Amino acid sequence: NLLVNGGFESGVPPWMQFDDATLTQSTFNPHSGGNKLTISGRTNADAGPRQDISSSITNGQTYQMAAWVRRNLFQFDDARIMIYTNSSKGGEQWFTGGWVPTSMSWKKLIAVLTPTWSGTLTSAYFKVHTKTNAYNIYVDEMEMVEVVP
């Protein structure tokens, strides 16, 4: 797994918030293990957890990514995984998986993505976010692995 602490068994770092959000490790109802990540205080649907993968990815390499996601109570929305890159010649790019409906039950997001960029990669991160609202979300077991042809 190229992501560090994807099961949140070691606290929150190195996960960071994207946009306005609060990331908290929680022991209540994880998908597996003893913890999950709670994302609260979101001011828009794009706010969520991200991890810097700049030193872990290769231009043109295909990756399979997964994350388990659930919502709070009756707050339904779609969620997806994405890779963001910024490069010296290509600028900002988003490589996105498909939207998956989420609910109070854990749902697995899966994406197979091949990020490419021009020039020097200046930043890249793995991210999970929702489509339309800013209610709390919970994530667990996030992973990213190289796809070997």
N, CA and C atoms as an extended XYZ file, in Angstrom:
447
Properties=species:S:1:pos:R:3:atomname:S:1:resname:S:1:resid:I:1 pbc="F F F"
N         0.850       -1.180        0.000 N   ASN     1
C         0.000        0.000        0.000 CA  ASN     1
C         0.894        1.241        0.000 C   ASN     1
N         0.694        2.115       -0.990 N   LEU     2
C         1.489        3.338       -1.082 CA  LEU     2
C         1.001        4.423       -0.124 C   LEU     2
N        -0.194        4.257        0.423 N   LEU     3
C        -0.719        5.214        1.407 CA  LEU     3
C        -0.255        4.806        2.798 C   LEU     3
N         0.035        5.779        3.618 N   VAL     4
C         0.478        5.529        4.992 CA  VAL     4
C        -0.718        5.698        5.922 C   VAL     4
N        -0.885        4.751        6.832 N   ASN     5
C        -1.920        4.825        7.861 CA  ASN     5
C        -3.329        4.901        7.269 C   ASN     5
N        -3.592        4.083        6.252 N   GLY     6
C        -4.895        4.078        5.599 CA  GLY     6
C        -6.018        3.511        6.446 C   GLY     6
N        -5.667        2.809        7.534 N   GLY     7
C        -6.683        2.281        8.443 CA  GLY     7
C        -6.834        3.108        9.703 C   GLY     7
N        -6.042        4.158        9.822 N   PHE     8
C        -6.119        5.131       10.923 CA  PHE     8
C        -5.873        4.500       12.289 C   PHE     8
N        -5.056        3.456       12.292 N   GLU     9
C        -4.704        2.798       13.551 CA  GLU     9
C        -3.625        3.574       14.297 C   GLU     9
N        -2.955        4.499       13.608 N   SER    10
C        -1.871        5.279       14.222 CA  SER    10
C        -2.200        6.763       14.281 C   SER    10
N        -3.451        7.097       14.549 N   GLY    11
C        -3.855        8.494       14.598 CA  GLY    11
C        -4.272        9.006       13.236 C   GLY    11
N        -4.147       10.298       13.026 N   VAL    12
C        -4.568       10.925       11.769 CA  VAL    12
C        -3.398       11.143       10.806 C   VAL    12
N        -2.231       11.627       11.257 N   PRO    13
C        -1.135       11.887       10.315 CA  PRO    13
C        -0.723       10.619        9.572 C   PRO    13
N        -0.313       10.726        8.338 N   PRO    14
C        -0.019       11.934        7.568 CA  PRO    14
C        -1.209       12.477        6.773 C   PRO    14
N        -2.433       12.066        7.097 N   TRP    15
C        -3.613       12.591        6.415 CA  TRP    15
C        -3.819       14.051        6.782 C   TRP    15
N        -4.266       14.837        5.801 N   MET    16
C        -4.520       16.270        5.988 CA  MET    16
C        -5.902       16.573        5.432 C   MET    16
N        -6.458       17.695        5.855 N   GLN    17
C        -7.744       18.095        5.292 CA  GLN    17
C        -7.525       18.819        3.973 C   GLN    17
N        -8.496       18.664        3.090 N   PHE    18
C        -8.561       19.474        1.883 CA  PHE    18
C        -9.725       20.420        2.079 C   PHE    18
N        -9.481       21.703        1.907 N   ASP    19
C       -10.492       22.725        2.122 CA  ASP    19
C       -10.862       22.726        3.616 C   ASP    19
N       -11.995       23.263        3.969 N   ASP    20
C       -12.368       23.345        5.385 CA  ASP    20
C       -12.973       22.034        5.849 C   ASP    20
N       -12.248       21.336        6.697 N   ALA    21
C       -12.720       20.081        7.276 CA  ALA    21
C       -11.869       19.783        8.499 C   ALA    21
N       -12.449       19.045        9.432 N   THR    22
C       -11.727       18.595       10.614 CA  THR    22
C       -11.603       17.079       10.540 C   THR    22
N       -10.386       16.564       10.662 N   LEU    23
C       -10.127       15.128       10.625 CA  LEU    23
C        -9.868       14.630       12.037 C   LEU    23
N       -10.615       13.595       12.450 N   THR    24
C       -10.495       13.056       13.795 CA  THR    24
C       -10.505       11.534       13.747 C   THR    24
N        -9.588       10.916       14.458 N   GLN    25
C        -9.608        9.464       14.599 CA  GLN    25
C       -10.747        9.094       15.544 C   GLN    25
N       -11.502        8.049       15.198 N   SER    26
C       -12.644        7.634       16.009 CA  SER    26
C       -12.673        6.117       16.143 C   SER    26
N       -13.066        5.639       17.312 N   THR    27
C       -13.136        4.199       17.556 CA  THR    27
C       -14.544        3.643       17.359 C   THR    27
N       -15.556        4.502       17.190 N   PHE    28
C       -16.931        4.027       17.074 CA  PHE    28
C       -17.226        3.506       15.673 C   PHE    28
N       -17.571        2.226       15.566 N   ASN    29
C       -18.041        1.591       14.347 CA  ASN    29
C       -17.085        1.725       13.149 C   ASN    29
N       -15.804        1.346       13.317 N   PRO    30
C       -14.916        1.344       12.150 CA  PRO    30
C       -15.311        0.208       11.204 C   PRO    30
N       -14.855        0.282        9.956 N   HIS    31
C       -15.115       -0.824        9.037 CA  HIS    31
C       -14.308       -2.044        9.439 C   HIS    31
N       -13.055       -1.837        9.806 N   SER    32
C       -12.214       -2.924       10.313 CA  SER    32
C       -11.175       -2.317       11.259 C   SER    32
N       -10.511       -3.159       12.005 N   GLY    33
C        -9.538       -2.662       12.970 CA  GLY    33
C       -10.221       -1.921       14.093 C   GLY    33
N        -9.486       -1.058       14.758 N   GLY    34
C       -10.023       -0.361       15.916 CA  GLY    34
C       -10.424        1.077       15.674 C   GLY    34
N       -10.120        1.634       14.476 N   ASN    35
C       -10.368        3.058       14.241 CA  ASN    35
C       -10.853        3.337       12.832 C   ASN    35
N       -11.435        4.516       12.680 N   LYS    36
C       -11.799        5.066       11.380 CA  LYS    36
C       -11.475        6.548       11.424 C   LYS    36
N       -11.637        7.239       10.315 N   LEU    37
C       -11.440        8.678       10.268 CA  LEU    37
C       -12.798        9.355       10.125 C   LEU    37
N       -13.071       10.322       10.990 N   THR    38
C       -14.278       11.140       10.889 CA  THR    38
C       -13.896       12.465       10.257 C   THR    38
N       -14.653       12.857        9.230 N   ILE    39
C       -14.429       14.141        8.572 CA  ILE    39
C       -15.643       15.002        8.868 C   ILE    39
N       -15.455       16.037        9.667 N   SER    40
C       -16.558       16.898       10.087 CA  SER    40
C       -16.211       18.359        9.808 C   SER    40
N       -17.167       19.239       10.055 N   GLY    41
C       -16.930       20.663        9.840 CA  GLY    41
C       -16.701       21.021        8.391 C   GLY    41
N       -17.215       20.198        7.491 N   ARG    42
C       -17.029       20.433        6.053 CA  ARG    42
C       -17.895       21.608        5.613 C   ARG    42
N       -17.307       22.535        4.890 N   THR    43
C       -18.065       23.687        4.406 CA  THR    43
C       -18.541       23.516        2.969 C   THR    43
N       -18.057       22.468        2.295 N   ASN    44
C       -18.534       22.157        0.947 CA  ASN    44
C       -18.258       20.695        0.639 C   ASN    44
N       -18.843       20.191       -0.428 N   ALA    45
C       -18.738       18.772       -0.770 CA  ALA    45
C       -17.314       18.361       -1.132 C   ALA    45
N       -16.496       19.289       -1.584 N   ASP    46
C       -15.126       18.980       -1.988 CA  ASP    46
C       -14.190       18.755       -0.792 C   ASP    46
N       -14.593       19.222        0.377 N   ALA    47
C       -13.752       19.087        1.572 CA  ALA    47
C       -13.659       17.622        1.986 C   ALA    47
N       -12.450       17.183        2.316 N   GLY    48
C       -12.255       15.799        2.720 CA  GLY    48
C       -10.812       15.497        3.038 C   GLY    48
N       -10.510       14.216        3.258 N   PRO    49
C        -9.136       13.831        3.592 CA  PRO    49
C        -8.270       13.700        2.345 C   PRO    49
N        -6.994       14.048        2.509 N   ARG    50
C        -6.040       13.876        1.415 CA  ARG    50
C        -4.705       13.454        1.991 C   ARG    50
N        -3.900       12.820        1.138 N   GLN    51
C        -2.543       12.444        1.537 CA  GLN    51
C        -1.591       12.758        0.391 C   GLN    51
N        -0.471       13.351        0.721 N   ASP    52
C         0.553       13.681       -0.268 CA  ASP    52
C         1.160       12.391       -0.809 C   ASP    52
N         1.112       12.224       -2.132 N   ILE    53
C         1.688       11.036       -2.775 CA  ILE    53
C         2.738       11.430       -3.811 C   ILE    53
N         3.228       12.664       -3.718 N   SER    54
C         4.174       13.190       -4.712 CA  SER    54
C         5.392       12.296       -4.909 C   SER    54
N         5.915       11.748       -3.829 N   SER    55
C         7.123       10.927       -3.937 CA  SER    55
C         6.814        9.455       -4.187 C   SER    55
N         5.525        9.097       -4.269 N   SER    56
C         5.138        7.692       -4.415 CA  SER    56
C         4.643        7.322       -5.799 C   SER    56
N         4.292        8.316       -6.630 N   ILE    57
C         3.693        7.977       -7.926 CA  ILE    57
C         4.663        8.205       -9.078 C   ILE    57
N         4.377        7.484      -10.165 N   THR    58
C         5.190        7.545      -11.374 CA  THR    58
C         4.310        7.957      -12.542 C   THR    58
N         4.801        8.846      -13.358 N   ASN    59
C         4.082        9.322      -14.537 CA  ASN    59
C         3.705        8.144      -15.434 C   ASN    59
N         2.401        8.002      -15.731 N   GLY    60
C         1.920        6.946      -16.615 CA  GLY    60
C         1.681        5.605      -15.958 C   GLY    60
N         1.983        5.461      -14.681 N   GLN    61
C         1.746        4.211      -13.953 CA  GLN    61
C         0.265        4.124      -13.571 C   GLN    61
N        -0.306        2.942      -13.688 N   THR    62
C        -1.697        2.722      -13.290 CA  THR    62
C        -1.751        2.264      -11.841 C   THR    62
N        -2.724        2.797      -11.111 N   TYR    63
C        -2.903        2.483       -9.692 CA  TYR    63
C        -4.348        2.052       -9.430 C   TYR    63
N        -4.486        1.068       -8.555 N   GLN    64
C        -5.815        0.721       -8.060 CA  GLN    64
C        -5.940        1.295       -6.658 C   GLN    64
N        -7.029        2.023       -6.447 N   MET    65
C        -7.259        2.676       -5.163 CA  MET    65
C        -8.584        2.212       -4.593 C   MET    65
N        -8.657        2.178       -3.273 N   ALA    66
C        -9.901        1.792       -2.612 CA  ALA    66
C       -10.032        2.555       -1.305 C   ALA    66
N       -11.272        2.720       -0.889 N   ALA    67
C       -11.583        3.336        0.405 CA  ALA    67
C       -12.983        2.885        0.799 C   ALA    67
N       -13.186        2.656        2.069 N   TRP    68
C       -14.517        2.375        2.606 CA  TRP    68
C       -15.072        3.677        3.162 C   TRP    68
N       -16.311        3.994        2.786 N   VAL    69
C       -16.929        5.269        3.160 CA  VAL    69
C       -18.347        5.019        3.663 C   VAL    69
N       -18.758        5.798        4.649 N   ARG    70
C       -20.167        5.794        5.053 CA  ARG    70
C       -20.561        7.188        5.505 C   ARG    70
N       -21.871        7.414        5.526 N   ARG    71
C       -22.430        8.708        5.900 CA  ARG    71
C       -23.044        8.632        7.288 C   ARG    71
N       -23.473        9.768        7.767 N   ASN    72
C       -24.105        9.879        9.079 CA  ASN    72
C       -25.622        9.870        8.917 C   ASN    72
N       -26.295        9.006        9.639 N   LEU    73
C       -27.763        8.925        9.651 CA  LEU    73
C       -28.344        8.877        8.245 C   LEU    73
N       -29.292        9.724        7.920 N   PHE    74
C       -29.977        9.659        6.632 CA  PHE    74
C       -29.438       10.681        5.640 C   PHE    74
N       -28.160       10.947        5.711 N   GLN    75
C       -27.522       11.912        4.821 CA  GLN    75
C       -26.882       11.161        3.660 C   GLN    75
N       -27.614       11.022        2.574 N   PHE    76
C       -27.138       10.265        1.426 CA  PHE    76
C       -26.447       11.181        0.427 C   PHE    76
N       -25.411       10.681       -0.190 N   ASP    77
C       -24.685       11.426       -1.208 CA  ASP    77
C       -23.768       10.442       -1.922 C   ASP    77
N       -23.200       10.859       -3.035 N   ASP    78
C       -22.225       10.045       -3.745 CA  ASP    78
C       -20.825       10.459       -3.311 C   ASP    78
N       -19.884        9.527       -3.398 N   ALA    79
C       -18.487        9.810       -3.059 CA  ALA    79
C       -17.591        9.203       -4.130 C   ALA    79
N       -16.358        9.710       -4.209 N   ARG    80
C       -15.394        9.145       -5.146 CA  ARG    80
C       -13.975        9.388       -4.664 C   ARG    80
N       -13.067        8.637       -5.292 N   ILE    81
C       -11.633        8.747       -5.068 CA  ILE    81
C       -11.042        9.530       -6.231 C   ILE    81
N       -10.012       10.305       -5.943 N   MET    82
C        -9.326       10.997       -7.027 CA  MET    82
C        -7.842       11.168       -6.723 C   MET    82
N        -7.088       11.396       -7.782 N   ILE    83
C        -5.690       11.801       -7.676 CA  ILE    83
C        -5.598       13.199       -8.274 C   ILE    83
N        -5.003       14.100       -7.530 N   TYR    84
C        -4.734       15.459       -7.997 CA  TYR    84
C        -3.248       15.547       -8.293 C   TYR    84
N        -2.904       16.153       -9.433 N   THR    85
C        -1.492       16.434       -9.731 CA  THR    85
C        -1.342       17.890      -10.159 C   THR    85
N        -0.171       18.431       -9.906 N   ASN    86
C         0.195       19.756      -10.392 CA  ASN    86
C         1.628       19.638      -10.905 C   ASN    86
N         1.846       20.071      -12.136 N   SER    87
C         3.178       19.947      -12.723 CA  SER    87
C         3.588       21.248      -13.409 C   SER    87
N         4.888       21.355      -13.656 N   SER    88
C         5.444       22.597      -14.184 CA  SER    88
C         4.903       22.955      -15.569 C   SER    88
N         4.600       21.964      -16.392 N   LYS    89
C         4.096       22.260      -17.733 CA  LYS    89
C         2.623       21.926      -17.904 C   LYS    89
N         2.115       20.999      -17.108 N   GLY    90
C         0.729       20.568      -17.268 CA  GLY    90
C        -0.258       21.266      -16.360 C   GLY    90
N         0.244       21.966      -15.349 N   GLY    91
C        -0.656       22.617      -14.397 CA  GLY    91
C        -1.426       21.618      -13.560 C   GLY    91
N        -2.595       22.032      -13.067 N   GLU    92
C        -3.414       21.176      -12.221 CA  GLU    92
C        -4.229       20.206      -13.061 C   GLU    92
N        -4.292       18.960      -12.591 N   GLN    93
C        -5.107       17.937      -13.244 CA  GLN    93
C        -5.768       17.075      -12.174 C   GLN    93
N        -6.989       16.618      -12.470 N   TRP    94
C        -7.728       15.718      -11.579 CA  TRP    94
C        -7.997       14.421      -12.324 C   TRP    94
N        -7.628       13.307      -11.725 N   PHE    95
C        -7.915       11.979      -12.272 CA  PHE    95
C        -8.915       11.351      -11.307 C   PHE    95
N       -10.136       11.088      -11.784 N   THR    96
C       -11.219       10.741      -10.868 CA  THR    96
C       -11.830        9.380      -11.150 C   THR    96
N       -12.224        8.719      -10.077 N   GLY    97
C       -13.012        7.502      -10.178 CA  GLY    97
C       -14.475        7.862      -10.320 C   GLY    97
N       -15.313        6.857      -10.493 N   GLY    98
C       -16.747        7.088      -10.632 CA  GLY    98
C       -17.412        7.348       -9.290 C   GLY    98
N       -18.556        8.010       -9.362 N   TRP    99
C       -19.331        8.291       -8.150 CA  TRP    99
C       -19.978        7.011       -7.651 C   TRP    99
N       -19.959        6.814       -6.324 N   VAL   100
C       -20.584        5.660       -5.688 CA  VAL   100
C       -21.574        6.175       -4.653 C   VAL   100
N       -22.841        5.714       -4.702 N   PRO   101
C       -23.813        6.145       -3.697 CA  PRO   101
C       -23.376        5.690       -2.304 C   PRO   101
N       -23.467        6.574       -1.332 N   THR   102
C       -23.114        6.230        0.047 CA  THR   102
C       -24.355        6.295        0.927 C   THR   102
N       -24.269        5.643        2.068 N   SER   103
C       -25.397        5.615        2.997 CA  SER   103
C       -24.857        5.403        4.403 C   SER   103
N       -25.731        4.965        5.313 N   MET   104
C       -25.308        4.699        6.685 CA  MET   104
C       -24.484        3.416        6.780 C   MET   104
N       -24.506        2.590        5.741 N   SER   105
C       -23.704        1.366        5.698 CA  SER   105
C       -22.390        1.646        4.982 C   SER   105
N       -21.361        0.910        5.343 N   TRP   106
C       -20.067        1.070        4.682 CA  TRP   106
C       -20.168        0.672        3.217 C   TRP   106
N       -19.637        1.496        2.325 N   LYS   107
C       -19.595        1.233        0.883 CA  LYS   107
C       -18.151        1.340        0.422 C   LYS   107
N       -17.748        0.434       -0.455 N   LYS   108
C       -16.375        0.452       -0.947 CA  LYS   108
C       -16.269        1.260       -2.239 C   LYS   108
N       -15.386        2.242       -2.218 N   LEU   109
C       -15.057        2.989       -3.423 CA  LEU   109
C       -13.837        2.320       -4.053 C   LEU   109
N       -13.870        2.136       -5.354 N   ILE   110
C       -12.723        1.568       -6.074 CA  ILE   110
C       -12.488        2.416       -7.316 C   ILE   110
N       -11.239        2.709       -7.592 N   ALA   111
C       -10.887        3.446       -8.809 CA  ALA   111
C        -9.575        2.900       -9.347 C   ALA   111
N        -9.486        2.778      -10.648 N   VAL   112
C        -8.237        2.420      -11.322 CA  VAL   112
C        -7.882        3.621      -12.182 C   VAL   112
N        -6.795        4.293      -11.823 N   LEU   113
C        -6.438        5.553      -12.461 CA  LEU   113
C        -4.986        5.543      -12.926 C   LEU   113
N        -4.733        6.266      -14.015 N   THR   114
C        -3.383        6.399      -14.561 CA  THR   114
C        -3.051        7.881      -14.675 C   THR   114
N        -2.440        8.451      -13.645 N   PRO   115
C        -2.087        9.874      -13.712 CA  PRO   115
C        -0.907       10.107      -14.655 C   PRO   115
N        -1.025       11.179      -15.442 N   THR   116
C         0.067       11.599      -16.328 CA  THR   116
C         0.236       13.107      -16.184 C   THR   116
N         1.437       13.581      -16.428 N   TRP   117
C         1.696       15.012      -16.345 CA  TRP   117
C         2.858       15.380      -17.251 C   TRP   117
N         2.971       16.679      -17.522 N   SER   118
C         4.049       17.203      -18.355 CA  SER   118
C         4.995       18.026      -17.490 C   SER   118
N         6.273       17.903      -17.757 N   GLY   119
C         7.253       18.653      -16.975 CA  GLY   119
C         7.509       17.975      -15.638 C   GLY   119
N         7.857       18.778      -14.643 N   THR   120
C         8.196       18.276      -13.312 CA  THR   120
C         6.953       18.259      -12.429 C   THR   120
N         6.726       17.143      -11.763 N   LEU   121
C         5.616       17.045      -10.811 CA  LEU   121
C         5.946       17.891       -9.592 C   LEU   121
N         5.082       18.858       -9.289 N   THR   122
C         5.327       19.727       -8.134 CA  THR   122
C         4.516       19.311       -6.913 C   THR   122
N         3.350       18.680       -7.124 N   SER   123
C         2.562       18.148       -6.010 CA  SER   123
C         1.562       17.129       -6.532 C   SER   123
N         1.201       16.200       -5.652 N   ALA   124
C         0.192       15.191       -5.983 CA  ALA   124
C        -0.399       14.677       -4.685 C   ALA   124
N        -1.692       14.405       -4.714 N   TYR   125
C        -2.294       13.784       -3.547 CA  TYR   125
C        -3.483       12.904       -3.910 C   TYR   125
N        -3.727       11.934       -3.040 N   PHE   126
C        -4.882       11.041       -3.062 CA  PHE   126
C        -5.962       11.717       -2.239 C   PHE   126
N        -7.214       11.650       -2.700 N   LYS   127
C        -8.282       12.383       -2.024 CA  LYS   127
C        -9.599       11.650       -2.148 C   LYS   127
N       -10.461       11.800       -1.133 N   VAL   128
C       -11.840       11.313       -1.162 CA  VAL   128
C       -12.747       12.508       -0.898 C   VAL   128
N       -13.840       12.611       -1.671 N   HIS   129
C       -14.804       13.687       -1.419 CA  HIS   129
C       -16.188       13.266       -1.886 C   HIS   129
N       -17.191       14.083       -1.588 N   THR   130
C       -18.566       13.784       -1.962 CA  THR   130
C       -19.029       14.712       -3.081 C   THR   130
N       -20.242       14.459       -3.572 N   LYS   131
C       -20.726       15.153       -4.757 CA  LYS   131
C       -21.498       16.436       -4.468 C   LYS   131
N       -22.408       16.401       -3.491 N   THR   132
C       -23.329       17.538       -3.394 CA  THR   132
C       -23.480       18.190       -2.029 C   THR   132
N       -23.093       17.534       -0.947 N   ASN   133
C       -23.327       18.190        0.346 CA  ASN   133
C       -22.137       18.058        1.276 C   ASN   133
N       -22.190       18.784        2.361 N   ALA   134
C       -21.040       18.895        3.265 CA  ALA   134
C       -21.286       18.227        4.615 C   ALA   134
N       -22.164       17.239        4.668 N   TYR   135
C       -22.376       16.517        5.921 CA  TYR   135
C       -21.129       15.714        6.290 C   TYR   135
N       -21.088       15.240        7.522 N   ASN   136
C       -19.967       14.415        7.976 CA  ASN   136
C       -19.855       13.146        7.136 C   ASN   136
N       -18.603       12.706        6.918 N   ILE   137
C       -18.356       11.407        6.309 CA  ILE   137
C       -17.340       10.666        7.155 C   ILE   137
N       -17.328        9.338        7.008 N   TYR   138
C       -16.403        8.473        7.720 CA  TYR   138
C       -15.687        7.627        6.681 C   TYR   138
N       -14.381        7.450        6.847 N   VAL   139
C       -13.601        6.633        5.913 CA  VAL   139
C       -12.717        5.672        6.688 C   VAL   139
N       -12.359        4.576        6.030 N   ASP   140
C       -11.504        3.564        6.632 CA  ASP   140
C       -10.859        2.761        5.506 C   ASP   140
N        -9.792        2.070        5.828 N   GLU   141
C        -9.110        1.147        4.923 CA  GLU   141
C        -8.812        1.753        3.548 C   GLU   141
N        -8.165        2.886        3.521 N   MET   142
C        -7.818        3.515        2.244 CA  MET   142
C        -6.501        2.918        1.751 C   MET   142
N        -6.471        2.603        0.462 N   GLU   143
C        -5.255        2.009       -0.087 CA  GLU   143
C        -5.044        2.412       -1.535 C   GLU   143
N        -3.787        2.312       -1.932 N   MET   144
C        -3.380        2.635       -3.308 CA  MET   144
C        -2.206        1.733       -3.650 C   MET   144
N        -2.381        0.923       -4.689 N   VAL   145
C        -1.331       -0.026       -5.103 CA  VAL   145
C        -1.081        0.096       -6.589 C   VAL   145
N         0.155       -0.172       -7.001 N   GLU   146
C         0.494       -0.177       -8.421 CA  GLU   146
C        -0.159       -1.379       -9.083 C   GLU   146
N        -0.687       -1.157      -10.299 N   VAL   147
C        -1.216       -2.255      -11.092 CA  VAL   147
C        -0.082       -2.756      -11.965 C   VAL   147
N         0.254       -4.015      -11.821 N   VAL   148
C         1.341       -4.615      -12.593 CA  VAL   148
C         0.736       -5.250      -13.836 C   VAL   148
N         1.215       -4.852      -15.034 N   PRO   149
C         0.628       -5.400      -16.269 CA  PRO   149
C         0.860       -6.893      -16.405 C   PRO   149
